[in-house]
CSV table of C-alpha atoms in Angstrom, one decimal:
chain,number,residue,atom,x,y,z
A,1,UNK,CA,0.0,0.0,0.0
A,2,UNK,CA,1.3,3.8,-0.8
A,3,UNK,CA,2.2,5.8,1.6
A,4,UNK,CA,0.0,8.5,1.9
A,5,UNK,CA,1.6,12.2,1.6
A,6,UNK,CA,2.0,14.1,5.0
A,7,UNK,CA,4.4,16.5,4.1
A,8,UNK,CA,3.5,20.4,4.7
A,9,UNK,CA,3.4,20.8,0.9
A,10,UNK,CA,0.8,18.2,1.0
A,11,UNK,CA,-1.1,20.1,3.7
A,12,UNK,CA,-0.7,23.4,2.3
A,13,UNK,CA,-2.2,22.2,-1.3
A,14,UNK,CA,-5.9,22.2,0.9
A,15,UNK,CA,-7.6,25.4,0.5
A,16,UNK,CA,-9.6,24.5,4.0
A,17,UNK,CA,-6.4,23.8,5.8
A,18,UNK,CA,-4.8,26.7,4.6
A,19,UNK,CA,-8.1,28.9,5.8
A,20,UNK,CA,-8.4,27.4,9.0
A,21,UNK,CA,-4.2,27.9,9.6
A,22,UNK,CA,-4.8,31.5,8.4
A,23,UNK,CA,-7.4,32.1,11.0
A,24,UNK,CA,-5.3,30.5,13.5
A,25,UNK,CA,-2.2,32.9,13.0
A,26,UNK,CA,-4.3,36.2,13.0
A,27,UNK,CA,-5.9,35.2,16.5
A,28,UNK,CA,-2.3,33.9,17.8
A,29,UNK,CA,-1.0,36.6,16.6
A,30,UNK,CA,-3.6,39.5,17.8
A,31,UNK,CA,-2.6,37.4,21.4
A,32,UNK,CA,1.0,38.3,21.2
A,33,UNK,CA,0.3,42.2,20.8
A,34,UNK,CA,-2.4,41.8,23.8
A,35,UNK,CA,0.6,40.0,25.7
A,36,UNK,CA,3.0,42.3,25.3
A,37,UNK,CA,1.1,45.4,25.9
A,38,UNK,CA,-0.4,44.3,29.5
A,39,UNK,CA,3.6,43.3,30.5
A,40,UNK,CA,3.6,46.6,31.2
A,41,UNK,CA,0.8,46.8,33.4
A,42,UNK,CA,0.5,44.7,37.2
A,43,UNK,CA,-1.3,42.2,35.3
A,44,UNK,CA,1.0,39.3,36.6
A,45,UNK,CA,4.4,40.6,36.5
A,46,UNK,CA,7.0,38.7,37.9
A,47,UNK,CA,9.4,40.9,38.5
A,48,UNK,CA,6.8,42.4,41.0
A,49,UNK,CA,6.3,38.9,43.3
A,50,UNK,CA,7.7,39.3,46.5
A,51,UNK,CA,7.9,35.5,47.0
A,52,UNK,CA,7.3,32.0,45.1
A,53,UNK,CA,3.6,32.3,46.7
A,54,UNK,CA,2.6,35.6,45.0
A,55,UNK,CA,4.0,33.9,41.9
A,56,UNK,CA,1.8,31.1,42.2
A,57,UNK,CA,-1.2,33.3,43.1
A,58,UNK,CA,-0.6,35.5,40.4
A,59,UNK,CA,-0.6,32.3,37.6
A,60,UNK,CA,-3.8,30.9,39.8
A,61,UNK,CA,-5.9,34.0,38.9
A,62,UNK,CA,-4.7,33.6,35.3
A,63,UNK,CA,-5.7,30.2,34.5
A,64,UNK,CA,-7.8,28.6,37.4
A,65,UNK,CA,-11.1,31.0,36.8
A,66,UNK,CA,-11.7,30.2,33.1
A,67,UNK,CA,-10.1,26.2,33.4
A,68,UNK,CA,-13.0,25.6,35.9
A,69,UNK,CA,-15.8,26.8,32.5
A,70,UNK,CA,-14.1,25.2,30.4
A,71,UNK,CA,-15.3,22.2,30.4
A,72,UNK,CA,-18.7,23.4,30.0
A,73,UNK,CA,-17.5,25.0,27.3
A,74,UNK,CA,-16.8,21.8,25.6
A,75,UNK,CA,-20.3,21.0,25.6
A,76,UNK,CA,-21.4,23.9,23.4
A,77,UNK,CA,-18.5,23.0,20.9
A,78,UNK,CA,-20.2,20.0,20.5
A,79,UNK,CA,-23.5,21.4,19.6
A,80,UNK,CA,-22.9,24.6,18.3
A,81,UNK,CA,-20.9,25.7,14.1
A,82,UNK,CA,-17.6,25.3,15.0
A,83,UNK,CA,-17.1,27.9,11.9
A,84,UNK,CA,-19.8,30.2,13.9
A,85,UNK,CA,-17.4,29.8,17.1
A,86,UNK,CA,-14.2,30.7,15.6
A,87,UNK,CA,-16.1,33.9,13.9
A,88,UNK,CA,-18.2,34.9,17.1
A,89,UNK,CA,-15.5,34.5,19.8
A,90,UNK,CA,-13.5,36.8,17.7
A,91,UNK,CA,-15.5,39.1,17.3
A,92,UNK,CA,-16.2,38.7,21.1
A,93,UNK,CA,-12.4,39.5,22.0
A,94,UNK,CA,-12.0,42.4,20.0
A,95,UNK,CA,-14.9,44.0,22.3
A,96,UNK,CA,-12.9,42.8,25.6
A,97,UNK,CA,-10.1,43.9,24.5
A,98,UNK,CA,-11.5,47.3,23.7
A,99,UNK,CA,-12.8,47.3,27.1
A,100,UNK,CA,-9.4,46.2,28.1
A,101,UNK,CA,-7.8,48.9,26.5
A,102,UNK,CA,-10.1,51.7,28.1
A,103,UNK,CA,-9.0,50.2,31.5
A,104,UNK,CA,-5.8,50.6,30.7
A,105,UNK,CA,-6.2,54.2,29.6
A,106,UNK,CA,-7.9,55.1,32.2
A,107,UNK,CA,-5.3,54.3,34.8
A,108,UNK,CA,-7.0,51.1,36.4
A,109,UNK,CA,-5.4,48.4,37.9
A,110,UNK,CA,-8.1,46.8,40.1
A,111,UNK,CA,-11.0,44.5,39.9
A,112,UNK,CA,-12.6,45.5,36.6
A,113,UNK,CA,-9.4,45.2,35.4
A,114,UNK,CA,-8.5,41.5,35.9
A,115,UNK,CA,-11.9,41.1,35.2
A,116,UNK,CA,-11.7,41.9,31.5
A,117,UNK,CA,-8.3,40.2,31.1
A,118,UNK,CA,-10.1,37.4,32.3
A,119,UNK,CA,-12.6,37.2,30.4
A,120,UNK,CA,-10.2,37.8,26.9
A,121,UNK,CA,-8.4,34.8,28.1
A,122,UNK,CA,-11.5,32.7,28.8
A,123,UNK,CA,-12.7,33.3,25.5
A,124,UNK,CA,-9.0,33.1,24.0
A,125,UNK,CA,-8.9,29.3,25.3
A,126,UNK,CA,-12.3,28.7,24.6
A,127,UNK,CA,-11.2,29.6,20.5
A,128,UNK,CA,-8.4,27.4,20.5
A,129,UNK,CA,-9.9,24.6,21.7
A,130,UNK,CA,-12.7,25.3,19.0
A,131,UNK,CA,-9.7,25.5,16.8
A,132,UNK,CA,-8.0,22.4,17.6
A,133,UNK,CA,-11.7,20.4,17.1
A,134,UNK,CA,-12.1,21.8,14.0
A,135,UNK,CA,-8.7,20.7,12.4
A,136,UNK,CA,-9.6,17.2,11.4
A,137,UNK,CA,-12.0,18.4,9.0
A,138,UNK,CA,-9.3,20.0,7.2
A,139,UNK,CA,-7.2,17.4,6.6
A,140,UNK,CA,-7.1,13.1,6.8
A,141,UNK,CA,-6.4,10.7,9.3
A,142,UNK,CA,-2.7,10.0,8.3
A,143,UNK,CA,-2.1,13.9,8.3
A,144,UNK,CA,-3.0,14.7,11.7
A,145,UNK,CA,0.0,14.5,13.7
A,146,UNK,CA,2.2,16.9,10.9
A,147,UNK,CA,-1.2,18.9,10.7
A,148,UNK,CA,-0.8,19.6,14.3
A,149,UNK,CA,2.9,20.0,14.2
A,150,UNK,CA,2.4,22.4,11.8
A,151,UNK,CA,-1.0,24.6,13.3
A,152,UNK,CA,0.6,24.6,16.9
A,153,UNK,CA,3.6,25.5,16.2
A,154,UNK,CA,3.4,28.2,13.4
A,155,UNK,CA,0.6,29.6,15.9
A,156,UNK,CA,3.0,30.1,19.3
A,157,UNK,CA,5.2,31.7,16.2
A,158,UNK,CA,2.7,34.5,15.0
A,159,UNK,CA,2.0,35.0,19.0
A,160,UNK,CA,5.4,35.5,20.1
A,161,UNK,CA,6.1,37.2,16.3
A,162,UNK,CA,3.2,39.8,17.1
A,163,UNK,CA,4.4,40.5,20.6
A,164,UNK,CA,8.4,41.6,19.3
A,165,UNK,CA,5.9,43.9,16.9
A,166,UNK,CA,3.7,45.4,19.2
A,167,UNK,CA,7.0,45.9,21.7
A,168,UNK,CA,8.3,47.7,18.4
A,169,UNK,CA,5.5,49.9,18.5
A,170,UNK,CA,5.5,50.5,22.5
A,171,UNK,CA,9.5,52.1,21.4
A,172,UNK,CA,7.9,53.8,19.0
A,173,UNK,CA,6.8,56.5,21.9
A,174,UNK,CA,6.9,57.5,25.3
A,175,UNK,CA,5.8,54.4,27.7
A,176,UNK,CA,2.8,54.9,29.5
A,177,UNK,CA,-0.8,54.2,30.1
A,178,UNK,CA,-1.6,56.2,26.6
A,179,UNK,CA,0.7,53.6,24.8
A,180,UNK,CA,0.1,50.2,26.1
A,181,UNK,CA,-3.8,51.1,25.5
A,182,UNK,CA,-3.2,51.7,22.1
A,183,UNK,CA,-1.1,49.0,21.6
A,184,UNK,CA,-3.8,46.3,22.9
A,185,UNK,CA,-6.9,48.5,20.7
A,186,UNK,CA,-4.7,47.4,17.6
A,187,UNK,CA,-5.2,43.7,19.0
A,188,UNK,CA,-8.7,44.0,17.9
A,189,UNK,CA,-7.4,44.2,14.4
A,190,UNK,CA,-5.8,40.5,13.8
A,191,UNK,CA,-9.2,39.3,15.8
A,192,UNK,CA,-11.4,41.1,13.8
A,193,UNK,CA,-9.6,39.7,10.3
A,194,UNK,CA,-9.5,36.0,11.8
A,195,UNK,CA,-13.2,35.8,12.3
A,196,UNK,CA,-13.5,37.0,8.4
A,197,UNK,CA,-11.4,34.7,7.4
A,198,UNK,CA,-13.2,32.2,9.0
A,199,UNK,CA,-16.2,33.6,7.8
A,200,UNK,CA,-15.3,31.9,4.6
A,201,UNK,CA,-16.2,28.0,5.9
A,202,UNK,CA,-19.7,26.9,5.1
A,203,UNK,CA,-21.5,27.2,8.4
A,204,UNK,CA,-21.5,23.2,8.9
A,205,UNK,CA,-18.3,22.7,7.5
A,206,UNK,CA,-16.0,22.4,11.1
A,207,UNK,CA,-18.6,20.0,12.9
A,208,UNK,CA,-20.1,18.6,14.6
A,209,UNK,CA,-20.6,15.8,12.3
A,210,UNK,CA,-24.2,15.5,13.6
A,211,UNK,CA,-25.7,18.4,12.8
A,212,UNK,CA,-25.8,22.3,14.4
A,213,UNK,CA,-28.4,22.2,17.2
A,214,UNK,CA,-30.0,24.4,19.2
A,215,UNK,CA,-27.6,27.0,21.8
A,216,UNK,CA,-30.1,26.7,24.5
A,217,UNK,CA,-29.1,24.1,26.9
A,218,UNK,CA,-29.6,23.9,30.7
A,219,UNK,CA,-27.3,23.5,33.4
A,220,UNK,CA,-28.1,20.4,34.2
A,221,UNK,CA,-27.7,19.3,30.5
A,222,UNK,CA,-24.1,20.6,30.6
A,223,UNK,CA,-23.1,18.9,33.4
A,224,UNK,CA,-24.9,15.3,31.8
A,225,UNK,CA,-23.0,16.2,28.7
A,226,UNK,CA,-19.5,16.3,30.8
A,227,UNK,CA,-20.3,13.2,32.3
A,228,UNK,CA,-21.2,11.8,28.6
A,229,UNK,CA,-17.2,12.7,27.9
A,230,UNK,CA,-15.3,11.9,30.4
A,231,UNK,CA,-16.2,8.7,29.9
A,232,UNK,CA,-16.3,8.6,26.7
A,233,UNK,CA,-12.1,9.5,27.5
A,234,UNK,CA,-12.4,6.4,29.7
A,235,UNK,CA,-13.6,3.8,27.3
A,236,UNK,CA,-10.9,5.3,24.6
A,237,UNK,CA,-7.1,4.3,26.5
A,238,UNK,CA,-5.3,5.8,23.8
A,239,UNK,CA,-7.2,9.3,24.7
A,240,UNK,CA,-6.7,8.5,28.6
A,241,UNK,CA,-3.5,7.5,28.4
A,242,UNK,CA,-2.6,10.9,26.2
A,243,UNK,CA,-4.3,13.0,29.2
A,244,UNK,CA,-2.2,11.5,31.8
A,245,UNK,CA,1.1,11.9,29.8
A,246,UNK,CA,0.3,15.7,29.3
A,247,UNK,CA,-1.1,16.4,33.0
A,248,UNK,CA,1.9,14.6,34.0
A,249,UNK,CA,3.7,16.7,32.4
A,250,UNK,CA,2.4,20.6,33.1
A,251,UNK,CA,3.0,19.0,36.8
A,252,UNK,CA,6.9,18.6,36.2
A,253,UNK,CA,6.6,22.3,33.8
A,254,UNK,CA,5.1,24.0,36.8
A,255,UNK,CA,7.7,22.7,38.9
A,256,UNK,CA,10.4,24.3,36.4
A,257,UNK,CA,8.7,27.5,35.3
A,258,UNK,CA,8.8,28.4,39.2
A,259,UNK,CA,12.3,27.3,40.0
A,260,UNK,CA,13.4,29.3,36.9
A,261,UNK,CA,12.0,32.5,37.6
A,262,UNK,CA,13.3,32.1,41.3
A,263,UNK,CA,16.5,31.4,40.0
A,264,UNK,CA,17.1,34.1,37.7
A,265,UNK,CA,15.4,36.5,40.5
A,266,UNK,CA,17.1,35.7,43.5
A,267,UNK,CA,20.0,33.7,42.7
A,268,UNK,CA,21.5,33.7,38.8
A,269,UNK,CA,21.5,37.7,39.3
A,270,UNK,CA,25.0,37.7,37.5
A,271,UNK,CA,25.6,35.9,33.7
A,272,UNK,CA,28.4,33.9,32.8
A,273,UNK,CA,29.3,35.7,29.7
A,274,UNK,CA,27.5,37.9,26.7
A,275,UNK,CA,25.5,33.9,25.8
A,276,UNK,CA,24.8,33.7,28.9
A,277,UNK,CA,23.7,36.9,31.4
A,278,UNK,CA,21.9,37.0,34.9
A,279,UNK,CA,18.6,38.1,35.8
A,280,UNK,CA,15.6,39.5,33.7
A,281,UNK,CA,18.2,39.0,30.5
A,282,UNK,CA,19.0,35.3,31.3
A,283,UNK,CA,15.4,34.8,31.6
A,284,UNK,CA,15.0,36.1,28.5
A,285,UNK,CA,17.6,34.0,26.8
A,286,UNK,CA,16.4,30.2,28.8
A,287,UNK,CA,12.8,31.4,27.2
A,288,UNK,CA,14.2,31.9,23.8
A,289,UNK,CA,15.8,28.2,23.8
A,290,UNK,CA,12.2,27.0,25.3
A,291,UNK,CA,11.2,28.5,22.0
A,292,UNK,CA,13.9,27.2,19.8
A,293,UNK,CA,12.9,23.4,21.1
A,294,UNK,CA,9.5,24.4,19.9
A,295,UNK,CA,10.6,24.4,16.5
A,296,UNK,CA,13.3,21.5,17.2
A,297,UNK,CA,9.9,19.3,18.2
A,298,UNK,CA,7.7,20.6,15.4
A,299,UNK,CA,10.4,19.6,12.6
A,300,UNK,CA,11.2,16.4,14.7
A,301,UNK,CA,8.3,14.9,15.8
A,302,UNK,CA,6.6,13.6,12.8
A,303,UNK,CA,9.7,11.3,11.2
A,304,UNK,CA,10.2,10.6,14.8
A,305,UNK,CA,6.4,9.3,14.7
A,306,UNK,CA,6.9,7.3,11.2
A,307,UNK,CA,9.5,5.8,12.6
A,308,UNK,CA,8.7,5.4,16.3
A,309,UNK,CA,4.9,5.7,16.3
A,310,UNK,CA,3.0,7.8,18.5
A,311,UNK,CA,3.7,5.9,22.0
A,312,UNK,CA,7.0,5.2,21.6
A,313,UNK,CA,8.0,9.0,20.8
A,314,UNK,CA,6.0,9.8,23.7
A,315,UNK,CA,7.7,7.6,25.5
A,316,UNK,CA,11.1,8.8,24.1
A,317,UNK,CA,10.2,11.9,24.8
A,318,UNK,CA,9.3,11.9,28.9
A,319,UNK,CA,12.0,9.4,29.5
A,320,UNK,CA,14.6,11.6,27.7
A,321,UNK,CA,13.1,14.8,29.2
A,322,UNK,CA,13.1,13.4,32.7
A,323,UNK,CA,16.7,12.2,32.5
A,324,UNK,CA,17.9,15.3,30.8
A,325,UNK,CA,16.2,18.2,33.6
A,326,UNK,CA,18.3,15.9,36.3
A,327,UNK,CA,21.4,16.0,34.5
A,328,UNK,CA,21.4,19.6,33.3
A,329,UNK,CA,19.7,21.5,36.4
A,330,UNK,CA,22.4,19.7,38.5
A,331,UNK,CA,25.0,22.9,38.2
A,332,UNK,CA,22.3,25.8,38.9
A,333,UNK,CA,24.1,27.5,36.9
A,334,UNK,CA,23.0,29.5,33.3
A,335,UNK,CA,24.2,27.8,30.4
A,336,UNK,CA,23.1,24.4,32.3
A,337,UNK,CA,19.6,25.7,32.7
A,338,UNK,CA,19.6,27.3,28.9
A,339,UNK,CA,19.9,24.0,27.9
A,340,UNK,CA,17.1,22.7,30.4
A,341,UNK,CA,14.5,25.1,28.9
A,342,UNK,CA,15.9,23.8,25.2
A,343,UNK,CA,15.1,20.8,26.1
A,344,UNK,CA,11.7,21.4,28.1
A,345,UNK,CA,10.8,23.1,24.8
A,346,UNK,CA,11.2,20.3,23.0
A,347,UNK,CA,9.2,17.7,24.9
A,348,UNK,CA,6.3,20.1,25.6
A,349,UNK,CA,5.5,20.3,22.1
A,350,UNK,CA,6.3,17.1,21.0
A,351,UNK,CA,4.4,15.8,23.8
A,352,UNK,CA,1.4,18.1,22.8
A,353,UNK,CA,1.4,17.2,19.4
A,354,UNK,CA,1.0,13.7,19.7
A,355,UNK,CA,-1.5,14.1,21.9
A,356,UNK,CA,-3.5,16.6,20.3
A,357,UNK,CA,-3.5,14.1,17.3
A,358,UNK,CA,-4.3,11.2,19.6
A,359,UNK,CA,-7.3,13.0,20.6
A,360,UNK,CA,-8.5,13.7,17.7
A,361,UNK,CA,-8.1,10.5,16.0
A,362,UNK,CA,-9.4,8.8,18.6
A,363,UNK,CA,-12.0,9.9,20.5
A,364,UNK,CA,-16.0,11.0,18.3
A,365,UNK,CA,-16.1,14.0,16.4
A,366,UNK,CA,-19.7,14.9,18.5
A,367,UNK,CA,-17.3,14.4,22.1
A,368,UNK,CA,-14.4,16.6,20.4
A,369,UNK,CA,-15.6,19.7,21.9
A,370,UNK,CA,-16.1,18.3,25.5
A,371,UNK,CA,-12.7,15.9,25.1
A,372,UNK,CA,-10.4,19.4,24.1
A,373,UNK,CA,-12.2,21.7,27.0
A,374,UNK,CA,-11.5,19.0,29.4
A,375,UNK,CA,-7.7,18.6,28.1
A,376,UNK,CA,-7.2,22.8,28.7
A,377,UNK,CA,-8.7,22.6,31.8
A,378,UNK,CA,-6.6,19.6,33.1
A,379,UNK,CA,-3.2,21.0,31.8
A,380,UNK,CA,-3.9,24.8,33.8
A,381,UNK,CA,-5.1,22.8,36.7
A,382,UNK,CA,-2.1,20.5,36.7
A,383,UNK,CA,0.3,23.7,35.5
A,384,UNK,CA,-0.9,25.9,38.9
A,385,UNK,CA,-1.1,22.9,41.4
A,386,UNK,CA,2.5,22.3,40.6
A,387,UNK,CA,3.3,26.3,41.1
A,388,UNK,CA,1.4,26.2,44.5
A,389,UNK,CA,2.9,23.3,45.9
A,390,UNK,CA,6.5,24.8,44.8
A,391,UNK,CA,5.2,28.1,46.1
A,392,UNK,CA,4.8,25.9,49.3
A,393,UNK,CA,8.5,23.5,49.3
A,394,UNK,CA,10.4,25.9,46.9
A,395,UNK,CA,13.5,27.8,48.4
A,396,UNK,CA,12.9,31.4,47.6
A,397,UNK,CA,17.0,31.1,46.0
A,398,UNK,CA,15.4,28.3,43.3
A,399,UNK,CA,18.3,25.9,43.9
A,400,UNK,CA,16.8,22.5,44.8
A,401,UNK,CA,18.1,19.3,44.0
A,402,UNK,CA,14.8,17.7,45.5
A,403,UNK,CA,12.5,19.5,42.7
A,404,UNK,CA,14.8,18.1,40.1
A,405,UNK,CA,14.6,14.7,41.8
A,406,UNK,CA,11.0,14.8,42.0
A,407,UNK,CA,10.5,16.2,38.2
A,408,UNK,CA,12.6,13.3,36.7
A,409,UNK,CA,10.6,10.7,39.0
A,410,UNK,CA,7.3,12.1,37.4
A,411,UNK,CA,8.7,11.9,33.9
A,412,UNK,CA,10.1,8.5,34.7
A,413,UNK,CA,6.9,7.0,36.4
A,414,UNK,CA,5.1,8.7,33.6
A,415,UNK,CA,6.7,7.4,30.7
A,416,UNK,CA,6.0,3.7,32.6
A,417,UNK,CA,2.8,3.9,32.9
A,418,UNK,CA,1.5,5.6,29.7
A,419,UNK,CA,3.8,2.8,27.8
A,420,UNK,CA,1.5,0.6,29.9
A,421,UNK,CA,-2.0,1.8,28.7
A,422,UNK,CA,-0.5,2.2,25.4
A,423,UNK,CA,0.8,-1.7,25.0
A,424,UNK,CA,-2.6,-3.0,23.2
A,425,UNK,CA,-2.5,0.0,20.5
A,426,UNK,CA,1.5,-0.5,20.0
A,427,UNK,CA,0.5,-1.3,16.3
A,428,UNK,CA,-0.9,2.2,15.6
A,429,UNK,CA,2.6,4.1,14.2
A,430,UNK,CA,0.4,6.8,12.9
């Protein structure tokens, strides 16, 4: 039998893949600019923590609020036009983030405030997930895990891409209240031209495969409807076993993410060279590398999954990881930890790519919705238990050989066990 064609040519010859990636990029990338223009605001700043608790209390308010309606979320991607989401919910953040932006302008720093950056993220998460449903209809079965290579990737690209352009524009003039409120209105503009773009799909075109049915649903439905997919997860072990392996692993990037930003705050104050600088700069430079093994994983994953199959680059991929944090965060010291967040790069989004495509492949197109809100929801909650039990054992200096030990037990008991769910689908190399 041929080989079918999964290369990105191949992907990029659909006109409805190269819509729905379109779409993708102008939201991801009307992100970025939001990003970078609230990093000058309170809104979760780092640099501003006194300790590793404020830390973890400032990523709690980020993520837990809009992880716990998520899942319900799900639900109405399951019954309402995916194509209808994707243009609504942008539509829908351009208004918040014009509401955002007044705040801004207007000085304010308090409860309306987080309250609108909030809700932009809620609905932010809410379109991804939307997005990530929608991609199998865009492409086949044997294209899914260089579809998602491809998507993901190319979409933390535009976001980071329009943050370095809306900092360019923040340089532009004097830094203030005035500028980061304009910066974040011309947000709205990517938003706007991503639900346009999307307005191009036929309204039944993204799923659900059963038909568009009616928005109005009760509470008590929503909740049924949950029920009806978490265990529809549990009767599909490929799709359990691919939500342990990612939970698993926002636990063990929690862990790191905290430790870093102690570390370069408290105790890696001074560099090691121009490749290798202290503080706010060396922070900078580990995040680039996490970036770089972004794009390591999204050119490596899918030979390493023809060759490998799903599981047993999984597999590859936590073991190695696990091994590799321990060996490298050993030192403490910069270039050690540089390669750490190259390599924490890497088996994120490898990791997240093989599971994205695991879910989609495996589980019902009408549970997609609920399946992919569940999956957000269970990698923030994982991601900020991890920062508030660090926030909790954590030295305040970073250095602890004990969270190593513990982040390279998770990866290790991880890789074990989701070998060991995997063993009766072993045969599946796509």
């Amino acid at each position: 039998m041929q080989q079918a064609d999964t290369s990105v040519r191949h992907l990029l010859a659909r006109g409805d893949f190269r819509r729905l990636l379109v779409a993708r990029l102008l939201a991801q990338s009307g992100d970025g600019v939001l990003q970078a223009a609230l990093a000058g605001t309170v809104l979760f700043n780092p640099q501003r923590a006194a300790d590793p608790v404020d830390v973890a209390a400032a990523f709690a308010v980020l993520l837990l609020p809009y992880s716990v309606v998520g899942p319900f979320a799900g639900v109405w991607l399951d019954r309402w036009s995916r194509r209808q989401v994707l243009v609504r919910a942008n539509v829908l953040r351009a208004g918040l983030v014009a509401v955002l932006a007044a705040l801004v302008l207007a000085g304010q720093a308090g409860a309306p405030f987080y309250a609108a950056g909030l809700a932009v993220f809620a609905v932010t998460r809410f379109l991804l997930a939307a997005l990530s449903a929608a991609l199998p209809h865009t492409t086949d079965a044997a294209s899914l895990v260089p579809a998602n290579a491809l998507s993901t990737t190319s979409g933390a690209v535009a976001t980071v891409t329009g943050g370095v352009l809306a900092l360019g524009l923040l340089q532009l003039g004097t830094a203030g209240d005035a500028a980061y409120a304009a910066v974040a209105l011309s947000a709205t503009v990517p938003h706007l031209a991503s639900a346009a773009v999307a307005a191009g799909f036929d309204r039944r075109y993204l799923g659900p495969d059963s038909g568009v049915r009616s928005a109005r649903l009760p509470a008590r439905a929503v909740l049924r409807g949950m029920v009806a997919g978490a265990r529809h997860v549990a009767e599909h072990p490929p799709a359990a076993a691919a939500l342990l392996a990612i939970g698993a692993h926002r636990v063990c990037y929690g862990l790191l993410t905290l430790m870093t930003l102690l570390l370069f705050r408290n105790t890696l104050t001074e560099g090691t060279g121009p490749l290798f600088p202290g503080g706010l700069a060396g922070l900078g430079v580990v995040l680039a590398a996490g970036s770089a093994g972004t794009l390591v994983a999204a050119v490596a994953t899918p030979p390493a999954v023809r060759r490998l199959g799903t599981r047993g680059w999984v597999v590859a991929l936590l073991a190695g990881g696990g091994v590799l944090q321990l060996a490298l965060g050993l030192s403490f010291a910069t270039p050690g930890w540089v390669a750490a967040g190259l390599v924490l790069g890497v088996v994120a989004q490898g990791v997240k790519i093989c599971v994205d495509a695991t879910l989609q492949r495996s589980v019902d197109d009408d549970f997609r919705g609920r399946v992919f809100s569940v999956y957000d929801t269970l990698v923030n909650v994982a991601y900020v238990a991890a920062l508030v039990a660090g926030a909790l054992l954590l030295p305040e200096s970073g250095r602890s050989v004990t969270g190593l030990l513990v982040v390279a037990a998770v990866y290790a008991l991880t890789a074990v066990g989701y070998a060991s769910v995997t063993r009766a689908h072993a045969s599946d190399r796509s």
